[in-house]
Amino acid sequence: MADMEHLDWPFFDAKHRELARALDAWCGEHLQHVDHDVDIDAQCRTLVAQLGTAGWLNHAVAGEGQAIDTRAICLIRETLARHDGLADFAFAMQGLGSGAISLQGTAEQRERYLPRVARGEALAAFALSEPEAGSDVAAMQCSATEDGDSYLLNGEKTWISNGGIADFYVLFARSGEAPGSRGISAFIVDADLPGLEIAERIAVIAPHPLARLRFTNCRVAKSQMLGAPGEGFKLAMRTLDVFRTSVAAAALGFARRALQEGLNQAKSRPMFGARLADLPLTQAKLADMACTVDSSALMVYRAAWLRDQGKTITKEAAMAKLMATEGAQQVIDAAVQLFGGRGVRRGEIVESLYREIRALRIYEGASEVQQLIIGRELLK
Ligand SMILES: Cc1cc2nc3c(=O)[nH]c(=O)nc-3n(C[C@H](O)[C@H](O)[C@H](O)COP(=O)(O)OP(=O)(O)OC[C@H]3O[C@@H](n4cnc5c(N)ncnc54)[C@H](O)[C@@H]3O)c2cc1C
């Protein structure tokens, strides 16, 4: 079992400690041979089904009147990321993709989607970004025009995780009640709806299902709207608020794995008549890596704990995401360095971590966006 000393920290309840230990053991049994060079869509579907069957996806959705347990989803993402990045992605997208339904769905919407998401039978996706609206997401153009008892959707969404394999998309579109962020509504769009097409599959450095979607007079029933007209932007931000800390937790999992791999390498690599680990510069590097891992963990679980106490964590979640994602990039880079040539060889764990971590500094609010949030909160 990996180093799980942090489970003794006071942020956790007994159920969290049990959850993390049980998941770590499950991952050791089920995630040893996840092949990222085969059909990534099929691999993702299999992982979602496995996570659903084992019950882990129950934590990604919230029952009526319940809140998502932030510490649980952070521990799950940290643990999955430490074992396998694609398994973390599969879990995260079930949560992010259905998060708006957990938060705001009617009883009928919840009943129709959430049990299937939790069982791993329906794949979820979150469609917010557009080619011209990423960080400045309120500039979105995708439109929803009222037409009888439905809305007609027109426009594009891009960088949509699970795009192409999702069974439904939670889509944010401009419905025009007011200018800017107050004129956006949220809809649940089933993937087989006429007028929705996958315009492009996007290949990225760490392969994940990703696509650009095009909507052409795509008719969605009014009953598929989430919340009230014009309330979609707020709902998107509330969803991201729940999951932002968990992105930091995933980065922490990647960093923890890199530290573990770096330590093993340093202890086993003979060098200059001793071991790589015996060189003072190596010990300094390992010390820096360990400090970064622990400071990220403290920030992640401070934010998660505060949120579970019902506190607003705008600043703390932004700090956790900024520190943990930027820190993980440094820790992983240091691990690659410890491996020398092997560090950049395809198939090495540190090489895949190096590719895996990069996008986390960009999505769900790039690092610069987190800096702005923290600055704004400090100056309030
Ligand atoms: C692998 C991956 C998966 C994704 N999955 C999803 C998904 O499932 N659903 C979804 O809706 N979106 C998804 N996204 C999109 C993601 O949220 C956007 O890429 C992100 O918001 C940045 O938008 P952009 O790419 O348009 O970059 P831009 O908005 O053009 O930003 C470019 C850069 O500008 C800088 N910047 C931003 N704001 C400021 C500022 N205020 N001051 C100074 N510099 C700044 C940052 O460095 C940023 O990286 C995903 C992206 C990736 C890479």
mmCIF file of C-alpha atoms and ligand atoms in Angstrom, residues 89 93 96 125-136 158-162 204 208 210 359 361-369 372, ligand 1:
data_model
loop_
_atom_site.group_PDB
_atom_site.id
_atom_site.type_symbol
_atom_site.label_atom_id
_atom_site.label_comp_id
_atom_site.label_asym_id
_atom_site.label_seq_id
_atom_site.Cartn_x
_atom_site.Cartn_y
_atom_site.Cartn_z
ATOM 1 C CA PHE A 89 -10.916 10.855 -15.846
ATOM 2 C CA MET A 93 -16.565 13.050 -15.898
ATOM 3 C CA LEU A 96 -18.842 16.784 -13.552
ATOM 4 C CA ALA A 125 -20.430 15.103 -20.264
ATOM 5 C CA PHE A 126 -20.296 18.809 -19.422
ATOM 6 C CA ALA A 127 -20.513 21.100 -22.463
ATOM 7 C CA LEU A 128 -19.594 24.677 -21.584
ATOM 8 C CA SER A 129 -16.507 25.793 -23.598
ATOM 9 C CA GLU A 130 -16.714 27.087 -27.155
ATOM 10 C CA PRO A 131 -14.081 27.835 -29.810
ATOM 11 C CA GLU A 132 -14.310 31.565 -28.960
ATOM 12 C CA ALA A 133 -15.282 31.266 -25.291
ATOM 13 C CA GLY A 134 -12.985 29.353 -22.938
ATOM 14 C CA SER A 135 -11.642 31.381 -20.010
ATOM 15 C CA ASP A 136 -14.163 34.106 -20.929
ATOM 16 C CA THR A 158 -15.422 22.330 -28.005
ATOM 17 C CA TRP A 159 -12.938 20.474 -25.781
ATOM 18 C CA ILE A 160 -15.823 18.402 -24.485
ATOM 19 C CA SER A 161 -14.518 15.485 -22.425
ATOM 20 C CA ASN A 162 -16.410 12.259 -23.200
ATOM 21 C CA VAL A 204 -4.453 15.333 -27.035
ATOM 22 C CA HIS A 208 -8.918 10.938 -23.502
ATOM 23 C CA LEU A 210 -12.600 14.624 -26.432
ATOM 24 C CA ALA A 359 -4.093 19.894 -19.129
ATOM 25 C CA ARG A 361 -3.280 23.635 -15.380
ATOM 26 C CA ILE A 362 -5.634 24.752 -18.168
ATOM 27 C CA TYR A 363 -9.107 23.276 -17.689
ATOM 28 C CA GLU A 364 -11.748 24.206 -15.111
ATOM 29 C CA GLY A 365 -10.063 27.619 -14.907
ATOM 30 C CA ALA A 366 -6.462 28.097 -16.064
ATOM 31 C CA SER A 367 -3.855 28.963 -13.411
ATOM 32 C CA GLU A 368 -4.094 32.659 -14.331
ATOM 33 C CA VAL A 369 -7.844 32.558 -13.717
ATOM 34 C CA LEU A 372 -7.304 36.405 -10.454
HETATM 35 C C1 LIG B 1 -8.071 18.059 -21.925
HETATM 36 C C2 LIG B 1 -9.143 19.107 -21.811
HETATM 37 C C3 LIG B 1 -10.427 18.735 -21.393
HETATM 38 C C4 LIG B 1 -11.444 19.686 -21.320
HETATM 39 N N1 LIG B 1 -12.714 19.285 -20.982
HETATM 40 C C5 LIG B 1 -13.729 20.186 -21.011
HETATM 41 C C6 LIG B 1 -15.080 19.766 -20.772
HETATM 42 O O1 LIG B 1 -15.362 18.590 -20.485
HETATM 43 N N2 LIG B 1 -16.072 20.693 -20.871
HETATM 44 C C7 LIG B 1 -15.820 21.989 -21.196
HETATM 45 O O2 LIG B 1 -16.766 22.767 -21.266
HETATM 46 N N3 LIG B 1 -14.547 22.433 -21.416
HETATM 47 C C8 LIG B 1 -13.501 21.551 -21.339
HETATM 48 N N4 LIG B 1 -12.214 21.972 -21.593
HETATM 49 C C9 LIG B 1 -11.974 23.361 -21.990
HETATM 50 C C10 LIG B 1 -11.251 24.168 -20.938
HETATM 51 O O3 LIG B 1 -12.096 24.472 -19.876
HETATM 52 C C11 LIG B 1 -10.673 25.409 -21.653
HETATM 53 O O4 LIG B 1 -9.619 24.946 -22.472
HETATM 54 C C12 LIG B 1 -10.193 26.455 -20.670
HETATM 55 O O5 LIG B 1 -11.267 27.064 -20.020
HETATM 56 C C13 LIG B 1 -9.351 27.525 -21.377
HETATM 57 O O6 LIG B 1 -10.054 28.032 -22.459
HETATM 58 P P1 LIG B 1 -9.353 28.136 -23.889
HETATM 59 O O7 LIG B 1 -8.771 26.796 -24.234
HETATM 60 O O8 LIG B 1 -10.326 28.726 -24.829
HETATM 61 O O9 LIG B 1 -8.131 29.113 -23.664
HETATM 62 P P2 LIG B 1 -8.213 30.710 -23.591
HETATM 63 O O10 LIG B 1 -9.443 31.128 -22.905
HETATM 64 O O11 LIG B 1 -7.920 31.230 -24.946
HETATM 65 O O12 LIG B 1 -6.999 30.996 -22.629
HETATM 66 C C14 LIG B 1 -5.642 30.835 -23.076
HETATM 67 C C15 LIG B 1 -4.723 31.164 -21.948
HETATM 68 O O13 LIG B 1 -4.874 32.508 -21.581
HETATM 69 C C16 LIG B 1 -4.463 32.670 -20.224
HETATM 70 N N5 LIG B 1 -5.454 33.456 -19.509
HETATM 71 C C17 LIG B 1 -6.755 33.173 -19.294
HETATM 72 N N6 LIG B 1 -7.340 34.137 -18.577
HETATM 73 C C18 LIG B 1 -6.384 35.056 -18.315
HETATM 74 C C19 LIG B 1 -6.331 36.285 -17.621
HETATM 75 N N7 LIG B 1 -7.457 36.769 -17.058
HETATM 76 N N8 LIG B 1 -5.172 36.975 -17.572
HETATM 77 C C20 LIG B 1 -4.078 36.509 -18.178
HETATM 78 N N9 LIG B 1 -4.044 35.351 -18.830
HETATM 79 C C21 LIG B 1 -5.165 34.633 -18.913
HETATM 80 C C22 LIG B 1 -4.298 31.263 -19.636
HETATM 81 O O14 LIG B 1 -2.922 30.938 -19.565
HETATM 82 C C23 LIG B 1 -4.973 30.389 -20.653
HETATM 83 O O15 LIG B 1 -4.436 29.085 -20.678
HETATM 84 C C24 LIG B 1 -11.170 21.036 -21.640
HETATM 85 C C25 LIG B 1 -9.873 21.404 -22.022
HETATM 86 C C26 LIG B 1 -8.876 20.466 -22.126
HETATM 87 C C27 LIG B 1 -7.495 20.902 -22.558
#
